[in-house]
PDB file of C-alpha atoms in Angstrom:
ATOM      1  CA  MET A   1      -7.422  28.571  -3.862  1.00 75.00           C
ATOM      2  CA  THR A   2      -8.407  27.027  -0.451  1.00 83.00           C
ATOM      3  CA  SER A   3      -7.552  27.426   3.474  1.00 86.00           C
ATOM      4  CA  LEU A   4      -6.093  24.653   5.849  1.00 87.00           C
ATOM      5  CA  PRO A   5      -6.972  24.548   8.621  1.00 85.00           C
ATOM      6  CA  ALA A   6      -5.033  26.235  11.981  1.00 81.00           C
ATOM      7  CA  GLN A   7      -2.434  23.659  12.318  1.00 81.00           C
ATOM      8  CA  VAL A   8      -2.703  23.147  16.836  1.00 80.00           C
ATOM      9  CA  SER A   9       0.309  21.250  19.145  1.00 80.00           C
ATOM     10  CA  GLY A  10      -1.093  17.500  20.013  1.00 81.00           C
ATOM     11  CA  GLN A  11      -3.546  17.879  17.191  1.00 89.00           C
ATOM     12  CA  LYS A  12      -5.028  14.620  16.387  1.00 95.00           C
ATOM     13  CA  LYS A  13      -3.552  13.308  12.722  1.00 97.00           C
ATOM     14  CA  LEU A  14      -5.312   9.887  11.670  1.00 98.00           C
ATOM     15  CA  GLY A  15      -2.720   8.352   9.551  1.00 97.00           C
ATOM     16  CA  LEU A  16      -1.038   4.995   7.822  1.00 98.00           C
ATOM     17  CA  VAL A  17       2.671   3.207   8.824  1.00 98.00           C
ATOM     18  CA  ILE A  18       3.240   0.587   5.912  1.00 98.00           C
ATOM     19  CA  ASP A  19       5.720  -1.844   6.534  1.00 97.00           C
ATOM     20  CA  LEU A  20       7.942  -2.773   3.972  1.00 96.00           C
ATOM     21  CA  ASP A  21       9.841  -5.356   5.040  1.00 95.00           C
ATOM     22  CA  ILE A  22       6.657  -7.821   5.308  1.00 95.00           C
ATOM     23  CA  CYS A  23       4.515  -6.248   2.927  1.00 97.00           C
ATOM     24  CA  VAL A  24       4.040  -9.116  -0.290  1.00 96.00           C
ATOM     25  CA  GLY A  25       1.777  -7.430  -2.534  1.00 96.00           C
ATOM     26  CA  CYS A  26      -0.961  -9.536  -2.912  1.00 96.00           C
ATOM     27  CA  GLN A  27      -3.012  -6.834  -3.364  1.00 96.00           C
ATOM     28  CA  ALA A  28      -5.604  -7.857  -0.186  1.00 97.00           C
ATOM     29  CA  CYS A  29      -5.456  -3.561   0.513  1.00 97.00           C
ATOM     30  CA  ALA A  30      -6.249  -2.550  -3.137  1.00 96.00           C
ATOM     31  CA  THR A  31      -9.017  -4.640  -3.362  1.00 95.00           C
ATOM     32  CA  SER A  32     -10.304  -4.544  -0.485  1.00 96.00           C
ATOM     33  CA  CYS A  33      -9.522  -0.160  -0.687  1.00 96.00           C
ATOM     34  CA  LYS A  34     -11.965  -0.402  -3.774  1.00 94.00           C
ATOM     35  CA  GLU A  35     -14.883  -2.705  -2.199  1.00 94.00           C
ATOM     36  CA  TRP A  36     -15.525  -1.040   0.654  1.00 94.00           C
ATOM     37  CA  ASN A  37     -15.098   2.783  -1.266  1.00 93.00           C
ATOM     38  CA  THR A  38     -17.104   1.813  -4.003  1.00 92.00           C
ATOM     39  CA  GLN A  39     -20.128   1.032  -1.378  1.00 87.00           C
ATOM     40  CA  GLY A  40     -19.368   4.308   0.712  1.00 80.00           C
ATOM     41  CA  TYR A  41     -18.023   7.728   1.105  1.00 81.00           C
ATOM     42  CA  SER A  42     -16.340   7.854  -2.304  1.00 79.00           C
ATOM     43  CA  ALA A  43     -19.142   5.759  -4.060  1.00 81.00           C
ATOM     44  CA  PRO A  44     -19.392   4.531  -7.148  1.00 87.00           C
ATOM     45  CA  LEU A  45     -15.224   4.220  -8.258  1.00 91.00           C
ATOM     46  CA  ASN A  46     -15.895   3.024 -11.973  1.00 90.00           C
ATOM     47  CA  ASP A  47     -14.166   0.526 -13.824  1.00 90.00           C
ATOM     48  CA  ARG A  48     -13.753   0.345 -17.797  1.00 89.00           C
ATOM     49  CA  ASP A  49     -13.059  -2.198 -19.559  1.00 91.00           C
ATOM     50  CA  ALA A  50     -12.081  -4.393 -16.547  1.00 87.00           C
ATOM     51  CA  TYR A  51     -11.822  -7.602 -18.580  1.00 91.00           C
ATOM     52  CA  GLY A  52     -10.252  -6.611 -22.252  1.00 94.00           C
ATOM     53  CA  THR A  53      -6.754  -5.475 -23.846  1.00 93.00           C
ATOM     54  CA  SER A  54      -6.670  -1.529 -21.946  1.00 92.00           C
ATOM     55  CA  PRO A  55      -9.013  -1.790 -19.036  1.00 89.00           C
ATOM     56  CA  GLU A  56      -8.792   1.378 -16.141  1.00 89.00           C
ATOM     57  CA  GLY A  57     -10.456   2.708 -13.558  1.00 91.00           C
ATOM     58  CA  THR A  58     -10.590   4.181 -10.020  1.00 93.00           C
ATOM     59  CA  TRP A  59      -8.311   2.849  -7.654  1.00 93.00           C
ATOM     60  CA  LEU A  60      -7.547   4.713  -4.353  1.00 95.00           C
ATOM     61  CA  ASN A  61      -5.225   2.447  -3.257  1.00 95.00           C
ATOM     62  CA  ARG A  62      -1.994   0.611  -5.325  1.00 95.00           C
ATOM     63  CA  ILE A  63       0.567  -1.387  -4.918  1.00 96.00           C
ATOM     64  CA  HIS A  64       3.864  -1.500  -7.042  1.00 95.00           C
ATOM     65  CA  GLY A  65       6.640  -3.519  -7.496  1.00 95.00           C
ATOM     66  CA  TYR A  66      10.524  -2.718  -7.239  1.00 94.00           C
ATOM     67  CA  GLU A  67      13.561  -4.723  -7.146  1.00 94.00           C
ATOM     68  CA  VAL A  68      16.392  -3.418  -5.287  1.00 90.00           C
ATOM     69  CA  LYS A  69      19.479  -3.847  -5.140  1.00 87.00           C
ATOM     70  CA  GLY A  70      22.127  -2.360  -1.919  1.00 82.00           C
ATOM     71  CA  ALA A  71      25.877  -1.912  -2.435  1.00 81.00           C
ATOM     72  CA  GLU A  72      26.315  -4.633  -0.101  1.00 79.00           C
ATOM     73  CA  ASP A  73      23.603  -7.258  -1.002  1.00 81.00           C
ATOM     74  CA  GLU A  74      24.946 -10.136  -3.082  1.00 83.00           C
ATOM     75  CA  GLN A  75      21.457 -10.602  -4.478  1.00 86.00           C
ATOM     76  CA  SER A  76      18.792  -8.474  -5.461  1.00 90.00           C
ATOM     77  CA  ARG A  77      14.802  -7.949  -3.517  1.00 91.00           C
ATOM     78  CA  ILE A  78      12.092  -7.404  -4.570  1.00 94.00           C
ATOM     79  CA  VAL A  79      10.084  -4.539  -2.227  1.00 95.00           C
ATOM     80  CA  HIS A  80       6.393  -3.728  -2.693  1.00 97.00           C
ATOM     81  CA  PHE A  81       5.566  -0.534  -2.330  1.00 96.00           C
ATOM     82  CA  PRO A  82       1.729   0.357  -2.080  1.00 96.00           C
ATOM     83  CA  ARG A  83       0.801   4.038  -2.642  1.00 94.00           C
ATOM     84  CA  SER A  84      -2.254   6.246  -1.465  1.00 96.00           C
ATOM     85  CA  CYS A  85      -2.899   9.799   0.082  1.00 97.00           C
ATOM     86  CA  LEU A  86      -0.319  10.555   3.029  1.00 97.00           C
ATOM     87  CA  HIS A  87      -2.889  12.928   3.931  1.00 97.00           C
ATOM     88  CA  CYS A  88      -0.668  15.638   4.642  1.00 97.00           C
ATOM     89  CA  GLU A  89      -0.034  18.407   6.901  1.00 95.00           C
ATOM     90  CA  GLU A  90       0.280  21.175   5.004  1.00 95.00           C
ATOM     91  CA  PRO A  91      -1.088  19.038   1.217  1.00 96.00           C
ATOM     92  CA  ALA A  92      -0.299  21.059  -1.741  1.00 95.00           C
ATOM     93  CA  CYS A  93      -3.662  19.590  -3.451  1.00 96.00           C
ATOM     94  CA  VAL A  94      -5.728  21.424  -1.237  1.00 96.00           C
ATOM     95  CA  THR A  95      -4.448  24.988  -1.503  1.00 96.00           C
ATOM     96  CA  VAL A  96      -4.431  25.117  -4.883  1.00 96.00           C
ATOM     97  CA  CYS A  97      -7.958  23.968  -5.408  1.00 97.00           C
ATOM     98  CA  PRO A  98     -10.359  26.860  -6.657  1.00 96.00           C
ATOM     99  CA  THR A  99     -13.645  25.947  -4.881  1.00 96.00           C
ATOM    100  CA  GLY A 100     -13.248  24.348  -1.867  1.00 95.00           C
ATOM    101  CA  ALA A 101     -13.862  20.775  -2.972  1.00 96.00           C
ATOM    102  CA  SER A 102     -10.574  19.495  -1.491  1.00 96.00           C
ATOM    103  CA  TYR A 103     -10.153  19.972   1.890  1.00 97.00           C
ATOM    104  CA  LYS A 104      -7.947  19.301   4.895  1.00 97.00           C
ATOM    105  CA  ARG A 105     -10.404  18.118   8.802  1.00 96.00           C
ATOM    106  CA  ALA A 106      -9.412  20.529  11.268  1.00 95.00           C
ATOM    107  CA  GLU A 107     -10.404  17.541  13.920  1.00 95.00           C
ATOM    108  CA  ASP A 108      -8.136  14.350  12.658  1.00 96.00           C
ATOM    109  CA  GLY A 109      -5.930  15.879   9.859  1.00 96.00           C
ATOM    110  CA  ILE A 110      -8.254  13.606   6.956  1.00 97.00           C
ATOM    111  CA  VAL A 111      -7.822  14.943   3.458  1.00 97.00           C
ATOM    112  CA  LEU A 112     -11.537  14.831   1.815  1.00 96.00           C
ATOM    113  CA  VAL A 113     -12.892  15.451  -1.421  1.00 96.00           C
ATOM    114  CA  ASN A 114     -16.060  17.505  -1.649  1.00 95.00           C
ATOM    115  CA  PRO A 115     -17.901  15.851  -5.204  1.00 92.00           C
ATOM    116  CA  GLU A 116     -20.516  17.686  -5.025  1.00 94.00           C
ATOM    117  CA  THR A 117     -18.502  20.311  -5.329  1.00 96.00           C
ATOM    118  CA  CYS A 118     -15.257  19.157  -7.164  1.00 96.00           C
ATOM    119  CA  ILE A 119     -15.077  20.810 -10.939  1.00 96.00           C
ATOM    120  CA  GLY A 120     -12.758  18.372 -12.427  1.00 95.00           C
ATOM    121  CA  CYS A 121      -9.747  20.637 -13.093  1.00 96.00           C
ATOM    122  CA  LYS A 122      -7.108  18.303 -11.929  1.00 95.00           C
ATOM    123  CA  LEU A 123      -5.478  20.915 -10.479  1.00 96.00           C
ATOM    124  CA  CYS A 124      -5.367  18.742  -7.177  1.00 97.00           C
ATOM    125  CA  SER A 125      -3.840  15.964  -8.908  1.00 96.00           C
ATOM    126  CA  TRP A 126      -1.088  18.159 -10.524  1.00 96.00           C
ATOM    127  CA  ALA A 127      -0.291  18.931  -7.531  1.00 96.00           C
ATOM    128  CA  CYS A 128       0.014  16.438  -5.670  1.00 96.00           C
ATOM    129  CA  PRO A 129       3.576  15.309  -5.809  1.00 94.00           C
ATOM    130  CA  TYR A 130       2.687  11.000  -5.027  1.00 94.00           C
ATOM    131  CA  GLY A 131      -0.262  10.255  -7.643  1.00 92.00           C
ATOM    132  CA  ALA A 132      -2.750   9.765  -4.644  1.00 93.00           C
ATOM    133  CA  ARG A 133      -5.596  11.499  -6.548  1.00 93.00           C
ATOM    134  CA  GLU A 134      -7.661   9.465  -8.877  1.00 93.00           C
ATOM    135  CA  TYR A 135      -9.886  10.604 -11.848  1.00 93.00           C
ATOM    136  CA  ASP A 136     -13.266   9.112 -12.185  1.00 91.00           C
ATOM    137  CA  TYR A 137     -14.139   9.950 -16.345  1.00 89.00           C
ATOM    138  CA  ASP A 138     -17.262   8.482 -15.418  1.00 88.00           C
ATOM    139  CA  HIS A 139     -18.416  11.222 -12.908  1.00 89.00           C
ATOM    140  CA  GLY A 140     -16.201  13.797 -13.866  1.00 93.00           C
ATOM    141  CA  VAL A 141     -14.818  14.561 -10.479  1.00 94.00           C
ATOM    142  CA  MET A 142     -11.200  13.740  -8.415  1.00 95.00           C
ATOM    143  CA  LYS A 143     -11.780  10.880  -5.680  1.00 94.00           C
ATOM    144  CA  LYS A 144      -8.761   9.300  -2.979  1.00 95.00           C
ATOM    145  CA  CYS A 145      -7.886   7.919   0.126  1.00 96.00           C
ATOM    146  CA  THR A 146     -10.203   8.979   2.434  1.00 95.00           C
ATOM    147  CA  LEU A 147      -9.222   7.002   5.221  1.00 96.00           C
ATOM    148  CA  CYS A 148     -12.339   5.075   5.409  1.00 96.00           C
ATOM    149  CA  VAL A 149     -13.322   7.861   7.208  1.00 95.00           C
ATOM    150  CA  ASP A 150     -16.979   6.306   7.326  1.00 94.00           C
ATOM    151  CA  ARG A 151     -15.662   3.582   8.641  1.00 95.00           C
ATOM    152  CA  ILE A 152     -13.154   3.978  11.378  1.00 96.00           C
ATOM    153  CA  TYR A 153     -15.635   6.497  13.419  1.00 96.00           C
ATOM    154  CA  ASN A 154     -18.821   3.622  12.987  1.00 95.00           C
ATOM    155  CA  GLU A 155     -20.034   2.985  16.371  1.00 95.00           C
ATOM    156  CA  ASN A 156     -21.681  -0.446  14.778  1.00 95.00           C
ATOM    157  CA  PHE A 157     -18.378  -2.097  14.572  1.00 94.00           C
ATOM    158  CA  ALA A 158     -17.067  -3.566  17.204  1.00 95.00           C
ATOM    159  CA  GLU A 159     -14.267  -1.185  18.267  1.00 94.00           C
ATOM    160  CA  GLU A 160     -11.038  -3.810  16.371  1.00 94.00           C
ATOM    161  CA  ASP A 161     -12.662  -3.324  12.869  1.00 95.00           C
ATOM    162  CA  ARG A 162     -12.995   0.475  13.169  1.00 97.00           C
ATOM    163  CA  VAL A 163      -9.531   1.065  10.879  1.00 97.00           C
ATOM    164  CA  PRO A 164      -9.700   0.697   7.292  1.00 97.00           C
ATOM    165  CA  ALA A 165     -10.390  -1.395   5.187  1.00 96.00           C
ATOM    166  CA  CYS A 166      -7.382  -2.010   3.728  1.00 97.00           C
ATOM    167  CA  VAL A 167      -5.521  -2.312   7.458  1.00 98.00           C
ATOM    168  CA  LYS A 168      -7.990  -5.410   8.424  1.00 97.00           C
ATOM    169  CA  ALA A 169      -7.211  -7.004   5.248  1.00 97.00           C
ATOM    170  CA  CYS A 170      -4.007  -6.864   5.017  1.00 97.00           C
ATOM    171  CA  PRO A 171      -2.913 -10.639   5.827  1.00 97.00           C
ATOM    172  CA  THR A 172       0.263  -9.992   7.181  1.00 96.00           C
ATOM    173  CA  GLY A 173       0.232  -7.307   9.745  1.00 96.00           C
ATOM    174  CA  ALA A 174       2.407  -4.424   7.065  1.00 97.00           C
ATOM    175  CA  ARG A 175      -0.286  -1.746   7.756  1.00 98.00           C
ATOM    176  CA  HIS A 176      -0.932  -0.445  11.288  1.00 98.00           C
ATOM    177  CA  PHE A 177      -3.060   2.619  11.853  1.00 98.00           C
ATOM    178  CA  GLY A 178      -3.652   5.103  14.489  1.00 97.00           C
ATOM    179  CA  ASP A 179      -3.103   8.930  15.945  1.00 97.00           C
ATOM    180  CA  LEU A 180       0.535   9.880  14.170  1.00 97.00           C
ATOM    181  CA  GLY A 181      -0.007  13.734  16.517  1.00 96.00           C
ATOM    182  CA  ASP A 182       0.319  11.839  19.947  1.00 96.00           C
ATOM    183  CA  ALA A 183       4.374  10.706  20.414  1.00 95.00           C
ATOM    184  CA  GLU A 184       2.980   7.502  22.739  1.00 96.00           C
ATOM    185  CA  SER A 185       0.612   6.237  20.449  1.00 97.00           C
ATOM    186  CA  LYS A 186       1.442   2.919  18.943  1.00 97.00           C
ATOM    187  CA  VAL A 187       1.670   3.747  16.006  1.00 97.00           C
ATOM    188  CA  SER A 188       3.807   6.971  16.832  1.00 97.00           C
ATOM    189  CA  ARG A 189       6.430   4.607  18.891  1.00 97.00           C
ATOM    190  CA  LEU A 190       6.884   2.224  16.004  1.00 97.00           C
ATOM    191  CA  VAL A 191       8.441   4.838  13.305  1.00 98.00           C
ATOM    192  CA  ALA A 192      10.416   5.667  16.818  1.00 97.00           C
ATOM    193  CA  GLU A 193      11.715   2.367  16.713  1.00 97.00           C
ATOM    194  CA  ARG A 194      12.190   1.059  13.062  1.00 96.00           C
ATOM    195  CA  GLN A 195      13.047   4.852  11.497  1.00 95.00           C
ATOM    196  CA  GLY A 196      10.188   5.405   9.840  1.00 97.00           C
ATOM    197  CA  TYR A 197      10.154   7.794   7.095  1.00 96.00           C
ATOM    198  CA  ASP A 198       8.480  10.547   4.852  1.00 96.00           C
ATOM    199  CA  LEU A 199       8.372  10.715   1.669  1.00 95.00           C
ATOM    200  CA  LEU A 200       9.744  12.972  -0.706  1.00 94.00           C
ATOM    201  CA  PRO A 201      10.393  14.901   2.821  1.00 95.00           C
ATOM    202  CA  GLU A 202      12.146  18.083   0.393  1.00 95.00           C
ATOM    203  CA  MET A 203       8.963  18.831  -1.296  1.00 94.00           C
ATOM    204  CA  GLY A 204       7.921  20.220   2.482  1.00 94.00           C
ATOM    205  CA  TYR A 205       4.330  18.661   2.417  1.00 96.00           C
ATOM    206  CA  LYS A 206       4.500  16.632   5.824  1.00 96.00           C
ATOM    207  CA  PRO A 207       2.876  13.174   4.557  1.00 97.00           C
ATOM    208  CA  VAL A 208       1.407  11.759   7.697  1.00 97.00           C
ATOM    209  CA  ASN A 209       1.551   8.499   6.420  1.00 98.00           C
ATOM    210  CA  LYS A 210       5.011   7.038   7.077  1.00 98.00           C
ATOM    211  CA  TYR A 211       6.966   4.011   6.024  1.00 97.00           C
ATOM    212  CA  LEU A 212       8.699   1.374   7.432  1.00 97.00           C
ATOM    213  CA  PRO A 213      11.883   0.615   5.777  1.00 94.00           C
ATOM    214  CA  PRO A 214      13.270  -2.867   4.468  1.00 91.00           C
ATOM    215  CA  ARG A 215      15.306  -4.346   7.034  1.00 88.00           C
ATOM    216  CA  PRO A 216      18.875  -5.066   5.602  1.00 81.00           C
ATOM    217  CA  ARG A 217      19.299  -8.539   4.967  1.00 75.00           C
ATOM    218  CA  SER A 218      21.150 -11.081   7.548  1.00 71.00           C
ATOM    219  CA  SER A 219      25.047 -11.263   7.198  1.00 61.00           C
ATOM    220  CA  GLU A 220      24.716 -15.375   7.827  1.00 49.00           C
ATOM    221  CA  LYS A 221      24.778 -16.462   4.073  1.00 52.00           C
ATOM    222  CA  PHE A 222      23.172 -20.052   3.482  1.00 49.00           C
ATOM    223  CA  THR A 223      24.441 -22.925   3.244  1.00 49.00           C
ATOM    224  CA  VAL A 224      23.326 -26.209   0.584  1.00 50.00           C
ATOM    225  CA  ALA A 225      22.380 -29.106   2.633  1.00 50.00           C
ATOM    226  CA  PRO A 226      25.018 -32.184   1.887  1.00 48.00           C
ATOM    227  CA  THR A 227      23.681 -34.082  -0.740  1.00 55.00           C
ATOM    228  CA  PRO A 228      23.849 -37.567  -1.541  1.00 52.00           C
ATOM    229  CA  SER A 229      26.561 -38.110  -4.610  1.00 55.00           C
ATOM    230  CA  GLU A 230      24.826 -38.382  -8.016  1.00 59.00           C
ATOM    231  CA  THR A 231      26.778 -41.388  -8.751  1.00 63.00           C
ATOM    232  CA  LYS A 232      25.803 -44.984  -7.368  1.00 66.00           C
ATOM    233  CA  SER A 233      28.302 -47.454  -6.034  1.00 65.00           C
ATOM    234  CA  ASP A 234      28.841 -49.003  -9.145  1.00 66.00           C
ATOM    235  CA  GLY A 235      29.399 -46.000 -11.104  1.00 66.00           C
ATOM    236  CA  LYS A 236      25.836 -45.640 -13.120  1.00 66.00           C
ATOM    237  CA  SER A 237      24.742 -42.183 -12.784  1.00 69.00           C
ATOM    238  CA  ARG A 238      21.037 -42.362 -10.696  1.00 69.00           C
ATOM    239  CA  ILE A 239      19.711 -39.661 -13.700  1.00 68.00           C
ATOM    240  CA  GLU A 240      19.795 -42.615 -15.772  1.00 73.00           C
ATOM    241  CA  ASP A 241      17.798 -44.563 -13.231  1.00 74.00           C
ATOM    242  CA  PHE A 242      15.229 -41.966 -13.577  1.00 69.00           C
ATOM    243  CA  PHE A 243      15.132 -41.385 -17.237  1.00 70.00           C
ATOM    244  CA  ARG A 244      15.362 -45.286 -17.732  1.00 72.00           C
ATOM    245  CA  TRP A 245      12.264 -45.478 -15.569  1.00 70.00           C
ATOM    246  CA  ALA A 246      10.322 -42.861 -17.215  1.00 68.00           C
ATOM    247  CA  ASP A 247      10.979 -44.586 -20.762  1.00 70.00           C
ATOM    248  CA  ARG A 248       9.655 -48.073 -19.040  1.00 68.00           C
ATOM    249  CA  LEU A 249       6.335 -46.252 -17.986  1.00 61.00           C
ATOM    250  CA  LEU A 250       5.881 -43.792 -21.053  1.00 60.00           C
ATOM    251  CA  SER A 251       7.005 -47.228 -23.601  1.00 62.00           C
ATOM    252  CA  ARG A 252       3.419 -49.537 -22.198  1.00 55.00           C
TER     253      ARG A 252
END
């Protein structure tokens, strides 16, 4: 089995902070992830029967939608939930790997898979409680979010573009990238301000990625603007006028 690097105080922990309050589920993050990683570090990400009745493929980032209704809410709401590798501090997917193909980098905390030594045993996917591992049936190896490691360190890019493709593509700014090991970083402050939380903390894997919860709905109720009377002063209904107009139009 594979060992984890020794943890050091102040160690860099690169990860994502995802704001569930403003994620609109547009799939831009998933498609940009697929595009970038198909040509980059994890290439290629296969697809089978993409336009058929039973499409399947390798996606490192997926977005789920849930209808949620709190006890105090009068109406339910849709919460979009992006899911990818959380780059845990103590990832079970790494420690169960028999070949060392799954590993965690000491320098930045990113969890990766070496396709040259992965034997496709799927132990890592069974160990991951977040369903973040994707098996590539065409190549017989496991793939996962790389946090766009081949992009965030690419000095050919302008500094503002050295972020994961999903972060760059998000049209609402719901995704943030940074060092969660630095308490003063922008992402760490955001987590503190918005009470960001870990997914399944009871599992003890200490995910680096954090989620910001949806904000409570305003208690102020919407009021319907007054509308003109549906009945005219002559006693005839306005809707009757509409149907008479439509009848004349269609009878020409």
